[in-house]
CSV table of C-alpha atoms in Angstrom, one decimal:
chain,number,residue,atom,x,y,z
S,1205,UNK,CA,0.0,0.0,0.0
S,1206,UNK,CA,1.7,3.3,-0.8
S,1207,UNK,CA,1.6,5.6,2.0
S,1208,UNK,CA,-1.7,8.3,1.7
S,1209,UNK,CA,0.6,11.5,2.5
S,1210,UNK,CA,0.9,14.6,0.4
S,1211,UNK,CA,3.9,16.2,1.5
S,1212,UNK,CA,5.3,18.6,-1.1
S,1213,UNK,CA,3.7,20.0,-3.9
S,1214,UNK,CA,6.0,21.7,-6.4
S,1215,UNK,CA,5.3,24.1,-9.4
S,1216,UNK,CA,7.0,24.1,-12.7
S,1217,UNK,CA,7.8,27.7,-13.7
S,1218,UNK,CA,8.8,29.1,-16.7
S,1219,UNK,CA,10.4,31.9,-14.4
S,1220,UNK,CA,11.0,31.2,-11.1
S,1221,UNK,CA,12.2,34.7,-9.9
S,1222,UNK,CA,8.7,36.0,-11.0
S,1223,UNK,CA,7.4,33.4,-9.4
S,1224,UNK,CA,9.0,33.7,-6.2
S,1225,UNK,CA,8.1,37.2,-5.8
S,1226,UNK,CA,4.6,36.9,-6.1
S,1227,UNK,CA,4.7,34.4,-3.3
S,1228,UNK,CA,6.9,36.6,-1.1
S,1229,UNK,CA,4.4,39.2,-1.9
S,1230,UNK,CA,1.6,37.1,-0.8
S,1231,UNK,CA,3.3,36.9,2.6
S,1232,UNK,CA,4.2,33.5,2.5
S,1233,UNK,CA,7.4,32.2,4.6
S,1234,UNK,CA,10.3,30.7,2.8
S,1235,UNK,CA,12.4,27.5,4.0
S,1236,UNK,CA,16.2,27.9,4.6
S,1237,UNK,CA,16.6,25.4,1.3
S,1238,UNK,CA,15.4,28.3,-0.7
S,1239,UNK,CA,17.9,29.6,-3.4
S,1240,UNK,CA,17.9,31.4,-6.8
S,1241,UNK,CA,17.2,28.0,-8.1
S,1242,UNK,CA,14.5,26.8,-6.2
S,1243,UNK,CA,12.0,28.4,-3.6
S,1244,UNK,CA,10.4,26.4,-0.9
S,1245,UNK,CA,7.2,27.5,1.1
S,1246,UNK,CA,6.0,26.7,4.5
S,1247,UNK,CA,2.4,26.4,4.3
S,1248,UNK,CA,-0.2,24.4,6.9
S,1249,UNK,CA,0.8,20.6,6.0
S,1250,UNK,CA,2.3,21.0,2.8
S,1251,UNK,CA,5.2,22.3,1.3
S,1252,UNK,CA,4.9,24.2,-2.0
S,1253,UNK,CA,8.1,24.4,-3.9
S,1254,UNK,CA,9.0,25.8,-7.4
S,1255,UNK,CA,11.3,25.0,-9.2
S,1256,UNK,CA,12.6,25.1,-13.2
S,1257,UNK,CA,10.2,23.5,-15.3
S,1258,UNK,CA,12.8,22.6,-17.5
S,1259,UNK,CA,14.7,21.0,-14.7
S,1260,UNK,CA,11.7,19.4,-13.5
S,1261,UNK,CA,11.0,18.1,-16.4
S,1262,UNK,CA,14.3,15.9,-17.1
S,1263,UNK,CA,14.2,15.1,-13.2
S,1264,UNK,CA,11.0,13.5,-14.3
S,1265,UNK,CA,11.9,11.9,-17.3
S,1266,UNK,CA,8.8,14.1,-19.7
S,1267,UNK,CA,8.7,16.8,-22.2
S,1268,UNK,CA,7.2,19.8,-21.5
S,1269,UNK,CA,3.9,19.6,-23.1
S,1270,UNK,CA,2.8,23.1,-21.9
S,1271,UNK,CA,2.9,27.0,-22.1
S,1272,UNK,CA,2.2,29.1,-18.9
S,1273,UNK,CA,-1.0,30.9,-20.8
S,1274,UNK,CA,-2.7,27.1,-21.2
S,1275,UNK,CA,-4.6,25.8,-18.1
S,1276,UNK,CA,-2.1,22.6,-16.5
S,1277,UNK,CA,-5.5,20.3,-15.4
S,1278,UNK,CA,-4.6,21.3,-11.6
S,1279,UNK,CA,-5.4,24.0,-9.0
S,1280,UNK,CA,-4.6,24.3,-6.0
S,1281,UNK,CA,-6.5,25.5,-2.8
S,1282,UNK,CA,-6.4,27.7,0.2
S,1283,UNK,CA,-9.4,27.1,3.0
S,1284,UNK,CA,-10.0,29.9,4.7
S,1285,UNK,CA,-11.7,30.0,8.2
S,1286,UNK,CA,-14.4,32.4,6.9
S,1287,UNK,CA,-16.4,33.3,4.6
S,1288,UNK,CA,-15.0,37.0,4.9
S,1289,UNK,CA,-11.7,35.9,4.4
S,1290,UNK,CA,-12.4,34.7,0.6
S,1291,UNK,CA,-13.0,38.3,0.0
S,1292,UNK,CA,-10.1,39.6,1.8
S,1293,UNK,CA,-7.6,36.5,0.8
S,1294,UNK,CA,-9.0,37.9,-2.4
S,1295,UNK,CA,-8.1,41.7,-2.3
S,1296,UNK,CA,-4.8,40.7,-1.0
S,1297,UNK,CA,-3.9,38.4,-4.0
S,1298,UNK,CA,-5.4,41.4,-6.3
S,1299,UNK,CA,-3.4,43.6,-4.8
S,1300,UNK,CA,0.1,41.9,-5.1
S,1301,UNK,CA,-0.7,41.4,-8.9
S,1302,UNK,CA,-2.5,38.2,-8.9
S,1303,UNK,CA,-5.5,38.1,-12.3
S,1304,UNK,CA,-8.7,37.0,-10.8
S,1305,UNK,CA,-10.5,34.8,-12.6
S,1306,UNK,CA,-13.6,34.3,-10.5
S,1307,UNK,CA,-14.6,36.8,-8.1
S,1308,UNK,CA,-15.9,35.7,-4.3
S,1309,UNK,CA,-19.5,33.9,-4.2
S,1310,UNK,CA,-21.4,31.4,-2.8
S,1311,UNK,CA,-21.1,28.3,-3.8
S,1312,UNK,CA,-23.9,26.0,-4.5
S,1313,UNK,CA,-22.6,23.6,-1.4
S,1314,UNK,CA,-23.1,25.8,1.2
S,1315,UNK,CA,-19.8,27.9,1.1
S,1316,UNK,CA,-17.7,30.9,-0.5
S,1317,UNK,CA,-15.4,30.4,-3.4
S,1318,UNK,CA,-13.2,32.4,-5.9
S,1319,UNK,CA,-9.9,32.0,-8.3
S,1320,UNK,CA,-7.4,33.5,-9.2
S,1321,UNK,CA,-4.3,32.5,-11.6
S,1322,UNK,CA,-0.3,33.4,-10.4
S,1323,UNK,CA,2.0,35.1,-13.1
S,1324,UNK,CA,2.5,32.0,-14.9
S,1325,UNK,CA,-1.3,30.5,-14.8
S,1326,UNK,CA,-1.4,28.2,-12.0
S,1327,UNK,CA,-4.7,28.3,-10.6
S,1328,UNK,CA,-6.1,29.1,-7.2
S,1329,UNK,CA,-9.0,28.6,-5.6
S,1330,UNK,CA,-9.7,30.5,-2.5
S,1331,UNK,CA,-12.8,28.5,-0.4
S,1332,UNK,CA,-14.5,28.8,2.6
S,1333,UNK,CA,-16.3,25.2,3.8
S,1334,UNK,CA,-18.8,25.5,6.5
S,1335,UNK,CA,-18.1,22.3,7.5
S,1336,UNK,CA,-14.0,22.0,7.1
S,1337,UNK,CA,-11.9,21.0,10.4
S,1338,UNK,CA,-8.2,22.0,10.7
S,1339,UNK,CA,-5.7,20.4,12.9
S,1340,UNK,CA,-3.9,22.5,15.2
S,1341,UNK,CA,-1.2,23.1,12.4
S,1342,UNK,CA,-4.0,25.0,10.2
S,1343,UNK,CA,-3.9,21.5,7.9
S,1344,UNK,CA,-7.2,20.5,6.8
S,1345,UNK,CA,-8.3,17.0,7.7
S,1346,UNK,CA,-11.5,17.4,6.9
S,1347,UNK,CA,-14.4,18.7,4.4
């Protein structure tokens, strides 16, 4: 059985110093490992790292099949402990340059959602579930 643990997420960029800033910008707290060839983020029980997507690809083994204006088939997400917070997790992301591709609403489950895209398209989604429980670390481990 292979261990059910998602530990470290990373994110191919086209330019990692652009990258990197917007994430500084957001606020976010780097690792000592980061470097002007990779940038590591502590975030509530995940790691986000970035790193050159051509690097990353040969490290995998795959060609890269795609350009930073295409959408990858992933997003990633930030639960928020409010509904407020979409809004304001919103503003804040707006504000450091972030393009907001759908702007805070309710959701048809019960919630608050909204997206945005980084410099280099990875999307976002910024939720708030009524019903989510976070460990004392801020990870979620539950919906």
């Amino acid at each position: 059985m292979v261990l059910q643990r998602v530990s470290l997420l990373t994110i191919g960029a086209y330019d990692l110093p652009l990258l990197r800033s917007f994430y500084q910008k957001l606020g976010w707290e780097e690792t000592e490992f980061s470097s002007d060839n990779y940038a590591a983020f502590k975030t509530a029980g995940v790691m986000l790292s970035i790193f050159p997507i051509k690097e990353l690809s040969k490290d995998a083994g795959v060609e890269i099949a795609h350009h930073p204006e295409q959408f990858r088939g992933v997003t990633f997400a930030i639960n928020v402990d409010s509904l407020e917070e979409v809004d304001a997790t919103i503003e804040e992301v707006r504000s450091v340059g972030g393009k907001i591709l759908r702007k805070p609403s309710d959701a048809f489950w019960g919630g608050r959602t909204a997206y945005f895209a980084d410099p280099e398209n990875n999307l976002w989604e910024v939720a708030w579930n009524p019903s989510a429980v976070f460990d004392e670390s801020g990870a979620m481990v539950s919906y």
